[in-house]
XYZ file of C-alpha atoms in Angstrom:
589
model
C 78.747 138.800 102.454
C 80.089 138.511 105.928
C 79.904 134.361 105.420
C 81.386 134.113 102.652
C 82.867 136.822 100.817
C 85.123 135.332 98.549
C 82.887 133.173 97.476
C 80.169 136.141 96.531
C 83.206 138.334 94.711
C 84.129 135.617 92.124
C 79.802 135.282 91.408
C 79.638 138.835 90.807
C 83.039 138.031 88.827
C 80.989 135.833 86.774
C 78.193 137.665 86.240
C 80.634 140.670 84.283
C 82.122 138.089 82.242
C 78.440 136.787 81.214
C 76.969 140.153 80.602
C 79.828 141.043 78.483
C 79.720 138.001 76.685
C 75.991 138.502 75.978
C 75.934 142.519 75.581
C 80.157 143.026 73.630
C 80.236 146.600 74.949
C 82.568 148.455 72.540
C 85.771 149.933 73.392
C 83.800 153.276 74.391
C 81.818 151.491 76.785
C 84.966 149.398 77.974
C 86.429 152.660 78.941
C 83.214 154.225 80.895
C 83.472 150.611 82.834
C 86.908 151.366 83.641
C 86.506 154.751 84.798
C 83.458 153.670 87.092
C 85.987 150.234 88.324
C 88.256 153.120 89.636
C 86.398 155.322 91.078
C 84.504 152.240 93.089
C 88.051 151.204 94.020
C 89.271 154.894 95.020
C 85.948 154.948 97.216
C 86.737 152.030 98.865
C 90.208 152.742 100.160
C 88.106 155.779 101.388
C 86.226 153.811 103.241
C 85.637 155.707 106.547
C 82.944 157.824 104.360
C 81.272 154.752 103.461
C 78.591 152.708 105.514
C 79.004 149.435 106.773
C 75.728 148.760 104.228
C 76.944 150.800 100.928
C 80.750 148.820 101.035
C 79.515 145.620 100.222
C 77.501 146.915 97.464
C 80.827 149.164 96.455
C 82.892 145.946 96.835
C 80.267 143.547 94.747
C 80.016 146.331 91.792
C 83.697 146.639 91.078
C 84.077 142.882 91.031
C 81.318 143.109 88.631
C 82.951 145.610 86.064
C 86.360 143.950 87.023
C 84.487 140.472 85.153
C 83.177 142.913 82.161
C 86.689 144.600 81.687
C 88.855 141.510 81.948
C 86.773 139.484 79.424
C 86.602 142.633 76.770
C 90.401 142.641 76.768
C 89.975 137.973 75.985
C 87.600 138.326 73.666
C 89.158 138.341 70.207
C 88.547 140.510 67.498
C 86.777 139.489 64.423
C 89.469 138.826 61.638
C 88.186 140.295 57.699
C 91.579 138.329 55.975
C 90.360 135.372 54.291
C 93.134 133.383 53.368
C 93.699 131.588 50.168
C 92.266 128.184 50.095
C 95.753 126.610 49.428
C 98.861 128.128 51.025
C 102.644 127.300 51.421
C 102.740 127.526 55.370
C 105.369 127.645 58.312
C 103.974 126.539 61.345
C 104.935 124.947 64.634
C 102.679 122.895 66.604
C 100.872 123.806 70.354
C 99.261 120.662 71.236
C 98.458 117.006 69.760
C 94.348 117.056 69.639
C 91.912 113.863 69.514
C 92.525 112.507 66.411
C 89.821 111.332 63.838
C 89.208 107.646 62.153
C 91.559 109.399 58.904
C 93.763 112.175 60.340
C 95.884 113.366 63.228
C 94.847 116.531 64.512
C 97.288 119.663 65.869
C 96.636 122.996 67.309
C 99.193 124.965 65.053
C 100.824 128.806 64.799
C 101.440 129.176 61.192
C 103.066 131.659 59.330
C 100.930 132.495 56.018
C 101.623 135.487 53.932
C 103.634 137.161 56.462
C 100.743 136.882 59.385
C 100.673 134.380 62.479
C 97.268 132.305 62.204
C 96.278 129.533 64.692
C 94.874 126.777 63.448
C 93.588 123.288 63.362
C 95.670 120.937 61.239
C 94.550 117.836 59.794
C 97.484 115.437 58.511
C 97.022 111.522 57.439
C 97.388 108.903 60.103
C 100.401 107.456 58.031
C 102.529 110.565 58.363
C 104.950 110.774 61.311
C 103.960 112.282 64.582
C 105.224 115.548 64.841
C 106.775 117.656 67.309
C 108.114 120.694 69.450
C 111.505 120.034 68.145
C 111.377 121.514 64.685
C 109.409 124.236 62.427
C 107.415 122.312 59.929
C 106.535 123.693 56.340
C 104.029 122.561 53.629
C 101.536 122.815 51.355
C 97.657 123.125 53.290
C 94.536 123.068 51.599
C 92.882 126.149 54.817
C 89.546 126.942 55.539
C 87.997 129.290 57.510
C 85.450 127.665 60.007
C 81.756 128.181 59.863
C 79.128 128.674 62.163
C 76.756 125.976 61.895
C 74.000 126.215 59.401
C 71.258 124.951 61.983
C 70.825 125.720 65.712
C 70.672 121.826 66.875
C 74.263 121.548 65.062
C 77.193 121.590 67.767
C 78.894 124.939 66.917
C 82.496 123.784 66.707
C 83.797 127.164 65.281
C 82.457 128.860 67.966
C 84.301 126.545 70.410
C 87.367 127.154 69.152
C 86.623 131.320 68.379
C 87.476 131.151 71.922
C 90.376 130.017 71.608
C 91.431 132.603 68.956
C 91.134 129.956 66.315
C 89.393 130.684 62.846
C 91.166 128.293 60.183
C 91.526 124.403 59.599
C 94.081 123.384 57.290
C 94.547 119.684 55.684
C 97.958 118.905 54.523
C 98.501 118.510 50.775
C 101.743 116.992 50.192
C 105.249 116.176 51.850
C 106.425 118.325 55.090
C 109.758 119.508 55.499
C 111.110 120.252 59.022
C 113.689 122.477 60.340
C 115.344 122.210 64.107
C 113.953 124.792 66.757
C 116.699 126.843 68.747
C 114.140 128.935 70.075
C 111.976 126.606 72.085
C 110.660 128.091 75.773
C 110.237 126.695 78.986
C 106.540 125.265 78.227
C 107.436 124.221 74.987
C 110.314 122.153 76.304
C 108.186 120.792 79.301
C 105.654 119.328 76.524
C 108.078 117.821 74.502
C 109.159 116.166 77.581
C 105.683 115.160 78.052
C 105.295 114.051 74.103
C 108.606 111.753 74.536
C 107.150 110.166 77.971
C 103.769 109.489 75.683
C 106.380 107.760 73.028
C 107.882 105.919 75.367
C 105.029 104.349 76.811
C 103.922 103.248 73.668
C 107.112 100.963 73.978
C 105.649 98.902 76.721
C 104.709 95.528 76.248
C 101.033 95.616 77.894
C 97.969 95.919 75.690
C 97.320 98.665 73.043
C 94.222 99.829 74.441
C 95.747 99.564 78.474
C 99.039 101.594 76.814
C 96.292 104.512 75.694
C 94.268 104.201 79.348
C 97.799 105.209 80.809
C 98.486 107.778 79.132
C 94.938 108.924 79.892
C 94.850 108.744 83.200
C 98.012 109.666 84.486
C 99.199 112.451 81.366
C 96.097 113.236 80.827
C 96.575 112.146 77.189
C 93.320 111.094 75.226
C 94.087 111.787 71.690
C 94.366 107.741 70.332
C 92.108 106.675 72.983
C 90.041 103.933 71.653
C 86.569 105.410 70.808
C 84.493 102.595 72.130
C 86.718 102.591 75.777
C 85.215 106.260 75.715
C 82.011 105.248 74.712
C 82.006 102.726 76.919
C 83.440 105.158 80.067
C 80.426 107.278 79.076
C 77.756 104.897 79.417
C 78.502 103.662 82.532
C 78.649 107.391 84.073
C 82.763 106.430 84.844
C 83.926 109.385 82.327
C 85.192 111.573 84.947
C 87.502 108.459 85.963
C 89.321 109.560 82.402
C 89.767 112.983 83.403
C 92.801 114.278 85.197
C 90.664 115.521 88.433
C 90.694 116.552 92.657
C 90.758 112.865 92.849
C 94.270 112.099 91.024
C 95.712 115.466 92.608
C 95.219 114.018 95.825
C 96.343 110.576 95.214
C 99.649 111.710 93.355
C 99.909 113.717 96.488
C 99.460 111.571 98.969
C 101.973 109.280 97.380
C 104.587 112.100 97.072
C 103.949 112.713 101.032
C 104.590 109.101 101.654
C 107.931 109.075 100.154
C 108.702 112.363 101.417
C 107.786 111.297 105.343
C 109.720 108.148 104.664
C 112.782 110.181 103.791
C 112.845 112.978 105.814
C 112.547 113.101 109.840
C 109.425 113.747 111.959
C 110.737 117.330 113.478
C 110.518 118.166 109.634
C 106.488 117.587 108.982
C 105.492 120.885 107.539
C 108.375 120.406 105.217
C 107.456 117.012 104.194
C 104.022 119.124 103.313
C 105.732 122.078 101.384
C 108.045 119.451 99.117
C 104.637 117.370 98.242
C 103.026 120.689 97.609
C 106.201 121.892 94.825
C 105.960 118.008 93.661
C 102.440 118.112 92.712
C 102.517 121.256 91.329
C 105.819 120.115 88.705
C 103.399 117.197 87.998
C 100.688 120.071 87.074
C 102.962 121.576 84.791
C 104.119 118.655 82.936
C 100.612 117.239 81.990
C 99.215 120.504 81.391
C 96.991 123.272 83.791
C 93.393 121.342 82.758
C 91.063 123.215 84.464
C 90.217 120.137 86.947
C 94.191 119.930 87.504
C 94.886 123.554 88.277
C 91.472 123.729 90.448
C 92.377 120.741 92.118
C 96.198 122.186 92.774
C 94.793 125.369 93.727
C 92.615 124.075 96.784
C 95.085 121.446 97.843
C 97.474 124.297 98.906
C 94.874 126.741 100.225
C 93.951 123.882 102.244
C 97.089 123.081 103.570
C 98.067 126.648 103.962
C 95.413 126.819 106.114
C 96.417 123.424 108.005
C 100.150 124.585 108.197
C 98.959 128.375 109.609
C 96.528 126.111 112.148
C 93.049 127.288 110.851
C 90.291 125.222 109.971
C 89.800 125.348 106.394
C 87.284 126.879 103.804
C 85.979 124.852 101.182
C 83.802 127.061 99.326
C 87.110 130.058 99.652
C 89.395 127.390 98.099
C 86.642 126.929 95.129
C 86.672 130.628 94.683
C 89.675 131.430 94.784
C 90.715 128.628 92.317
C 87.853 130.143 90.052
C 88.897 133.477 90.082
C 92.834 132.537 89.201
C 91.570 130.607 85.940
C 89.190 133.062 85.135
C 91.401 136.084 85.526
C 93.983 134.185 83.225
C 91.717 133.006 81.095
C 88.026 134.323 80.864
C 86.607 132.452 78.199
C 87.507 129.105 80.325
C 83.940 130.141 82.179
C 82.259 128.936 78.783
C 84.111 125.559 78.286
C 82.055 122.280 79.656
C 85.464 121.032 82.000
C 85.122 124.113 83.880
C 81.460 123.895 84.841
C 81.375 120.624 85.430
C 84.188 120.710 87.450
C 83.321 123.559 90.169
C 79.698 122.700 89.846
C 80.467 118.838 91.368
C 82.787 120.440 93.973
C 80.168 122.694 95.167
C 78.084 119.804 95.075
C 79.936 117.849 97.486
C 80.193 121.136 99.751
C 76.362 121.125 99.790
C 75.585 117.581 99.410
C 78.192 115.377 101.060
C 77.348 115.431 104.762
C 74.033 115.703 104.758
C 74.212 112.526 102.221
C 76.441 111.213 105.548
C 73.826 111.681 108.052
C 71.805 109.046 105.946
C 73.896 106.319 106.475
C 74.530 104.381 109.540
C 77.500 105.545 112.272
C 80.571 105.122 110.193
C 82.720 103.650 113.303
C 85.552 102.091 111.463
C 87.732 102.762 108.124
C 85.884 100.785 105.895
C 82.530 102.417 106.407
C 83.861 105.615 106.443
C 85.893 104.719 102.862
C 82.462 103.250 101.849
C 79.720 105.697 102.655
C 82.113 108.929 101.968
C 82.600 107.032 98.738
C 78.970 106.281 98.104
C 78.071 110.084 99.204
C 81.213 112.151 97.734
C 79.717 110.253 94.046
C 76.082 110.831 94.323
C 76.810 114.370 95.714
C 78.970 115.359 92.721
C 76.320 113.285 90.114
C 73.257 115.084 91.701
C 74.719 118.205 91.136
C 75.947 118.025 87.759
C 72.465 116.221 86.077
C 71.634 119.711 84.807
C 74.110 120.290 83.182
C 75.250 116.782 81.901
C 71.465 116.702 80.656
C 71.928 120.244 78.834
C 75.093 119.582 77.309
C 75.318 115.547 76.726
C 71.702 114.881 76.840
C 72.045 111.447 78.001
C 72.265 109.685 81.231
C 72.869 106.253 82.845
C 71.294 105.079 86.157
C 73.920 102.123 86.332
C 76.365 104.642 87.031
C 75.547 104.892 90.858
C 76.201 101.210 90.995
C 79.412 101.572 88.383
C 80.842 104.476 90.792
C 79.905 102.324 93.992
C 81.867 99.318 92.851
C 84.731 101.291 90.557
C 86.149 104.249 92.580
C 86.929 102.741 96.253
C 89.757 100.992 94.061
C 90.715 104.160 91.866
C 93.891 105.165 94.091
C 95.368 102.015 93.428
C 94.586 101.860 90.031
C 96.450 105.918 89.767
C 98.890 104.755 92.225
C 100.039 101.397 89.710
C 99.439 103.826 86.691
C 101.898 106.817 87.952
C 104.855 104.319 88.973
C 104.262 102.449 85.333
C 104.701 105.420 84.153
C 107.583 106.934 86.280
C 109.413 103.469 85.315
C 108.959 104.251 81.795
C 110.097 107.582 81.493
C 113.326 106.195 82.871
C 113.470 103.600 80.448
C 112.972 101.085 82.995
C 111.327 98.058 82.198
C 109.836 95.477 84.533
C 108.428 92.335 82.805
C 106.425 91.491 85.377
C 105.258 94.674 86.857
C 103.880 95.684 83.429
C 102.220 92.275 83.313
C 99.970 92.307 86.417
C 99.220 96.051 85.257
C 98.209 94.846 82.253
C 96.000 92.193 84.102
C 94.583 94.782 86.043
C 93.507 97.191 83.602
C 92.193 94.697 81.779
C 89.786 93.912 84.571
C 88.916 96.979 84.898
C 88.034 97.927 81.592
C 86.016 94.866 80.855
C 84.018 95.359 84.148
C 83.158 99.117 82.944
C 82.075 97.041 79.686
C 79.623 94.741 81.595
C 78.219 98.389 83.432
C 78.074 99.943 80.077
C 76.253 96.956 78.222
C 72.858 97.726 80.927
C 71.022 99.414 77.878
C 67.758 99.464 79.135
C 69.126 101.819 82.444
C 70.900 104.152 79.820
C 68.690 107.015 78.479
C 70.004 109.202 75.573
C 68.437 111.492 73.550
C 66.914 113.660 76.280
C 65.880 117.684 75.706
C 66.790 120.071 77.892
C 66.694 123.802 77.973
C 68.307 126.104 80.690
C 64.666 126.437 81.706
C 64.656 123.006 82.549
C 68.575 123.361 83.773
C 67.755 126.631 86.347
C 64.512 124.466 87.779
C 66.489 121.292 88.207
C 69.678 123.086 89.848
C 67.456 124.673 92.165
C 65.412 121.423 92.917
C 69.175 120.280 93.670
C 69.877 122.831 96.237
C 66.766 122.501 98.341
C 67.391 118.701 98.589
C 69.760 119.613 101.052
C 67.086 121.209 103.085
C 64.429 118.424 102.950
C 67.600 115.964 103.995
C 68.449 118.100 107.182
C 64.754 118.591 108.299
C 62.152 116.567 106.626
C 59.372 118.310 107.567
C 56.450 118.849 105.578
C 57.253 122.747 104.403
C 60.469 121.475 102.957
C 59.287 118.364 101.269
C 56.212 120.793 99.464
C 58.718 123.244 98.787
C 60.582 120.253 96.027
C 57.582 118.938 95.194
C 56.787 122.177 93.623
C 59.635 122.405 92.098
C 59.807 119.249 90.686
C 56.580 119.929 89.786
C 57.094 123.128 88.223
C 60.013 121.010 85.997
C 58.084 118.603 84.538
C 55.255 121.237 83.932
C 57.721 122.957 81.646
C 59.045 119.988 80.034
C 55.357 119.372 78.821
C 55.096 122.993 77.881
C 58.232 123.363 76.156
C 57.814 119.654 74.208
C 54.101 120.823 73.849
C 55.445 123.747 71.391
C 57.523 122.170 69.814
C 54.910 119.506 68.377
C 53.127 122.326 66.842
C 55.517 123.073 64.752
C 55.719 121.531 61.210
C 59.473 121.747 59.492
C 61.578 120.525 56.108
C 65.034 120.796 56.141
C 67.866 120.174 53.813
C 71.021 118.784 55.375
C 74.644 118.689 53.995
C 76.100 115.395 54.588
C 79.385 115.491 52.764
C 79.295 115.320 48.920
C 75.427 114.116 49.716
C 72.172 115.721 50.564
C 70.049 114.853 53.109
C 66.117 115.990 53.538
C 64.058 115.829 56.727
C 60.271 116.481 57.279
C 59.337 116.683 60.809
C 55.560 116.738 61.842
C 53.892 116.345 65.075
C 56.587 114.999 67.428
C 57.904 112.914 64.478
C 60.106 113.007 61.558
C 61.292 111.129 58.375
C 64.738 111.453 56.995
C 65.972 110.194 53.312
C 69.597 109.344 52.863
C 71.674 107.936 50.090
C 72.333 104.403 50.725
C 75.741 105.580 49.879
C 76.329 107.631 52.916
C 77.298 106.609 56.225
C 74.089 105.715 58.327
C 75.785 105.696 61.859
C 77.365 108.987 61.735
C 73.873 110.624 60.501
C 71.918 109.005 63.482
C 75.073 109.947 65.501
C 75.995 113.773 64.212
C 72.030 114.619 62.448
C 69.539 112.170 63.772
C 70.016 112.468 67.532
C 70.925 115.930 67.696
C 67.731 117.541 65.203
C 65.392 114.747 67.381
C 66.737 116.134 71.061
C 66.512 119.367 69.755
C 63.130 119.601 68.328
C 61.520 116.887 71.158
C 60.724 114.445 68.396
C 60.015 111.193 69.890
C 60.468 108.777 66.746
C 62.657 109.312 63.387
C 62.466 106.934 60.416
C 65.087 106.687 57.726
C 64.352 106.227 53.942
C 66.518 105.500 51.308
C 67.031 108.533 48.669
C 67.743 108.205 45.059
C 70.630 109.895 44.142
C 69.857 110.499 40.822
C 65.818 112.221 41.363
C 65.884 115.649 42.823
C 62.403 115.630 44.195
C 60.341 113.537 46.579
C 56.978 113.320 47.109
C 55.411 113.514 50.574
C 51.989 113.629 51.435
C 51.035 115.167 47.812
C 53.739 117.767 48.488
C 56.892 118.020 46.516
C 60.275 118.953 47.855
C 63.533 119.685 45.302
C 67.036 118.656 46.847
C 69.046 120.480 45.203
């Protein structure tokens, strides 16, 4: 505790908001919590009758409840009112979402027999894009979302639960608008963003380069191109999409460029301070992502520590980012952006200079740009395989070499991408500037197609259960170790471990083989039936339906899930309800 403080707090933090999650103490519990918060507070501001031993304990506890108490009060209340399944709604949109191969997708407030509902709204691709500038009102065919029939499904209504969101409407009909006069400040500051977005669509470089842009600087994926994506993926340069620490600090340092150009030496710490309130309005207008406002956060406790002359805290910037977005926002803890995100930074705390000890004496500026490169990537990728393997269940080994050869030329790729952009939201266009961008991008983007066409190094498909993820994450942190001092106690010690992964891997897959299961799948308007046996299984489709998205959204996911390690499809006639298997007889009904 006396290391790192901080640091211990926000884990304890975390640890309330999990238990609550798991446990949902009722209101009468909620209050007990309370009480027992305040009296560990009162105890501590007492704390000359406290031991030097008992105070951290005190101190931990409270932090504990404090996580349990804060997440009761964001975790939304089950709502009984179903809503008709077509309604004449009101509604005004939050934010533009990915859209889908048929519809453009919004994250609405509507107004539906006299009660505020957020929603999901699905409208046709040849409808007009909407905005924060007017109150729209139509007819919606609404839904309410449902958990997932199977356990291997992704449970999308529980994703966006969290959110406070429990309907999905699909527009049926013509929409009538109505100017706002009651727009706020962060409603104004996105339709700022939303016309920058429409004005960069104006440019005369590439379709696909105009969406990378908007990606990469505005942090604007929603018409991305789903094979650039897919593609991004493969190759292990996804992050590279992402608004992240790297982009802050880029954007940053180019603000502090112009800044130290402008203003005189004697006025350094300044120059600092106006970079700091620049980045931050750049925050704002893109959106607080949880990499963004992490990566805003730390900047300025680091240079809050530089401008007060002490040495700075890595893993007290991390928690104290943590603790901001979790005390706004509790149920960010559960999203994927926010794990990943701290995870790879605590990564590169544990990882990165005992990666740099590896390499040879980094005497000039290009090694040091190359091996910090090299070691800042495979820190951050060692530390999030758990989890990538857990939640994407894929990886790619060409994505050291993709992140070797990519990222030492990523802050001039942001750098090009911000002023295309700046130039753009003041309508000024530069033929040939947008030209060699276009060039560039291009290069880029076909290069990350080369790394992503290495099939045989990309491996999909994988199981993994947070059995598997604890194991792993701990083999991770005793690398470190066994890097410092390679001794024989400390390469035993991950042996074991490593050992004791694969050990459960066979265990776990070992189980799962023994189980014999027939399913019934909805597939649309179609029916689809699985028999798995063994470690395999056998799927019959219509030849009507739509064989990628069932390997993509059924296959893949039922196969990971259940360890199966080959899947066959038939072809299933429609119009016979029963199929014969093995002298058994199944009805699809």
């Amino acid at each position: 505790m006396n290391k790192q403080p901080l640091f211990i707090l926000v884990i304890c933090f975390i640890l309330g908001i999990f238990f609550q999650d798991y446990v949902s103490l009722d209101k009468r519990f909620i209050v007990i919590v309370i009480i027992l918060c305040s009296v560990l507070l009162l105890a501590l501001f007492l704390r000359s009758y406290l031991s030097h031993r008992v105070r951290p304990i005190f101190l931990a506890l409270m932090f504990f409840f404090l996580g349990i108490i804060l997440h009761s009060l964001n975790t939304f209340p089950l709502n009984s009112d179903v809503m008709k399944s077509r309604e004449l709604v009101t509604f005004k949109i939050v934010r533009k979402l990915n859209s889908t191969e048929k519809y453009k997708k919004y994250e609405v407030i509507a107004q539906a027999e006299g009660k505020n509902i957020k929603s999901i709204l699905y409208i046709p691709k040849n409808v007009h894009q909407l905005n924060f500038n007017y109150y729209y009102k139509g007819w919606v065919f609404m839904q309410e979302l449902k958990p997932p029939v199977y356990d291997f499904q992704f449970n999308y209504s529980g994703y966006l639960k969290r959110k406070n969101i429990r309907y999905q409407m699909y527009l049926s009909g013509e929409l009538l608008s109505v100017a706002r006069n009651d727009m706020s400040l962060k409603e104004s500051i996105r339709q700022r963003r939303l016309e920058v977005l429409q004005k960069i669509d104006g440019i005369n470089i590439s379709p696909k380069n105009r969406e990378f842009l908007k990606g990469i600087i505005l942090a604007d994926r929603t018409e991305m191109d789903s094979s650039v994506i897919q593609d991004f993926s493969k190759s292990g340069l996804v992050h590279f999409l992402a608004i992240s620490g790297t982009h802050i600090m880029v954007v940053f340092g180019l603000f502090y460029f112009i800044f130290r150009m402008i203003l005189p030496l004697k006025f350094r710490k300044y120059t600092v301070i106006l970079s700091l309130i620049f980045i931050w309005m750049f925050a704002l207008f893109i959106g607080f992502g949880n990499s963004v406002l992490r990566a805003c956060i730390m900047l300025t406790v680091y240079f809050i520590y530089v401008l007060l002359q002490r040495k700075p805290d890595v893993l007290h910037s991390v928690a104290l980012s943590a603790f901001i977005i979790l005390f706004m926002d509790s149920q960010q803890l559960f999203t994927i952006g926010f794990q990943l995100s701290f995870i790879a930074v605590i990564g590169i705390f544990w990882l990165n200079q005992p990666l740099l000890k590896c390499f040879p004496k980094q005497d000039s500026y290009f090694k040091k740009l190359l091996f910090n490169t090299i070691s800042v990537s495979v820190s951050a990728q060692l530390a999030t395989i758990p989890l990538v393997l857990y939640y994407f269940h894929q990886f790619s080994f060409i994505s050291i070499v993709a992140n070797f050869i990519v990222i030492p030329f990523s802050e001039l790729i942001i750098i090009c991408s911000f002023v295309i952009a700046a130039l753009a939201a003041f309508n000024i266009d530069f033929n040939l500037i947008n030209q060699g961008y276009d060039i560039m991008i291009n290069g880029l983007l076909t290069s990350i197609r080369w790394f992503a066409d290495f099939d045989t190094l990309f491996f999909e498909n994988i199981p993994m259960n947070l059995v598997e993820v604890f194991i792993l994450s701990v083999s991770v942190y005793w690398l470190r170790f066994v890097i410092l001092k390679f001794n024989f106690e400390n390469r035993m010690i991950l042996i074991c471990f490593i050992l004791l992964f694969f050990i459960a891997r066979a265990i776990f897959t070992i189980v799962e083989n023994q189980k014999d299961e027939v399913l019934i799948h909805d597939s649309g308007k179609n029916k689809v039936l699985s028999i798995k046996y063994g470690n395999k299984a056998l799927f019959w489709i219509s030849d009507s339906t739509d064989r990628e998205k069932i390997i993509k959204y059924m296959v893949n996911p039922y196969c990971t899930s259940r360890r199966i390690k080959s899947a066959e499809l038939k072809s299933l006639d429609v119009t016979r309800k029963k199929i014969i298997y093995k002298g058994k007889i199944y009805e699809i009904n």
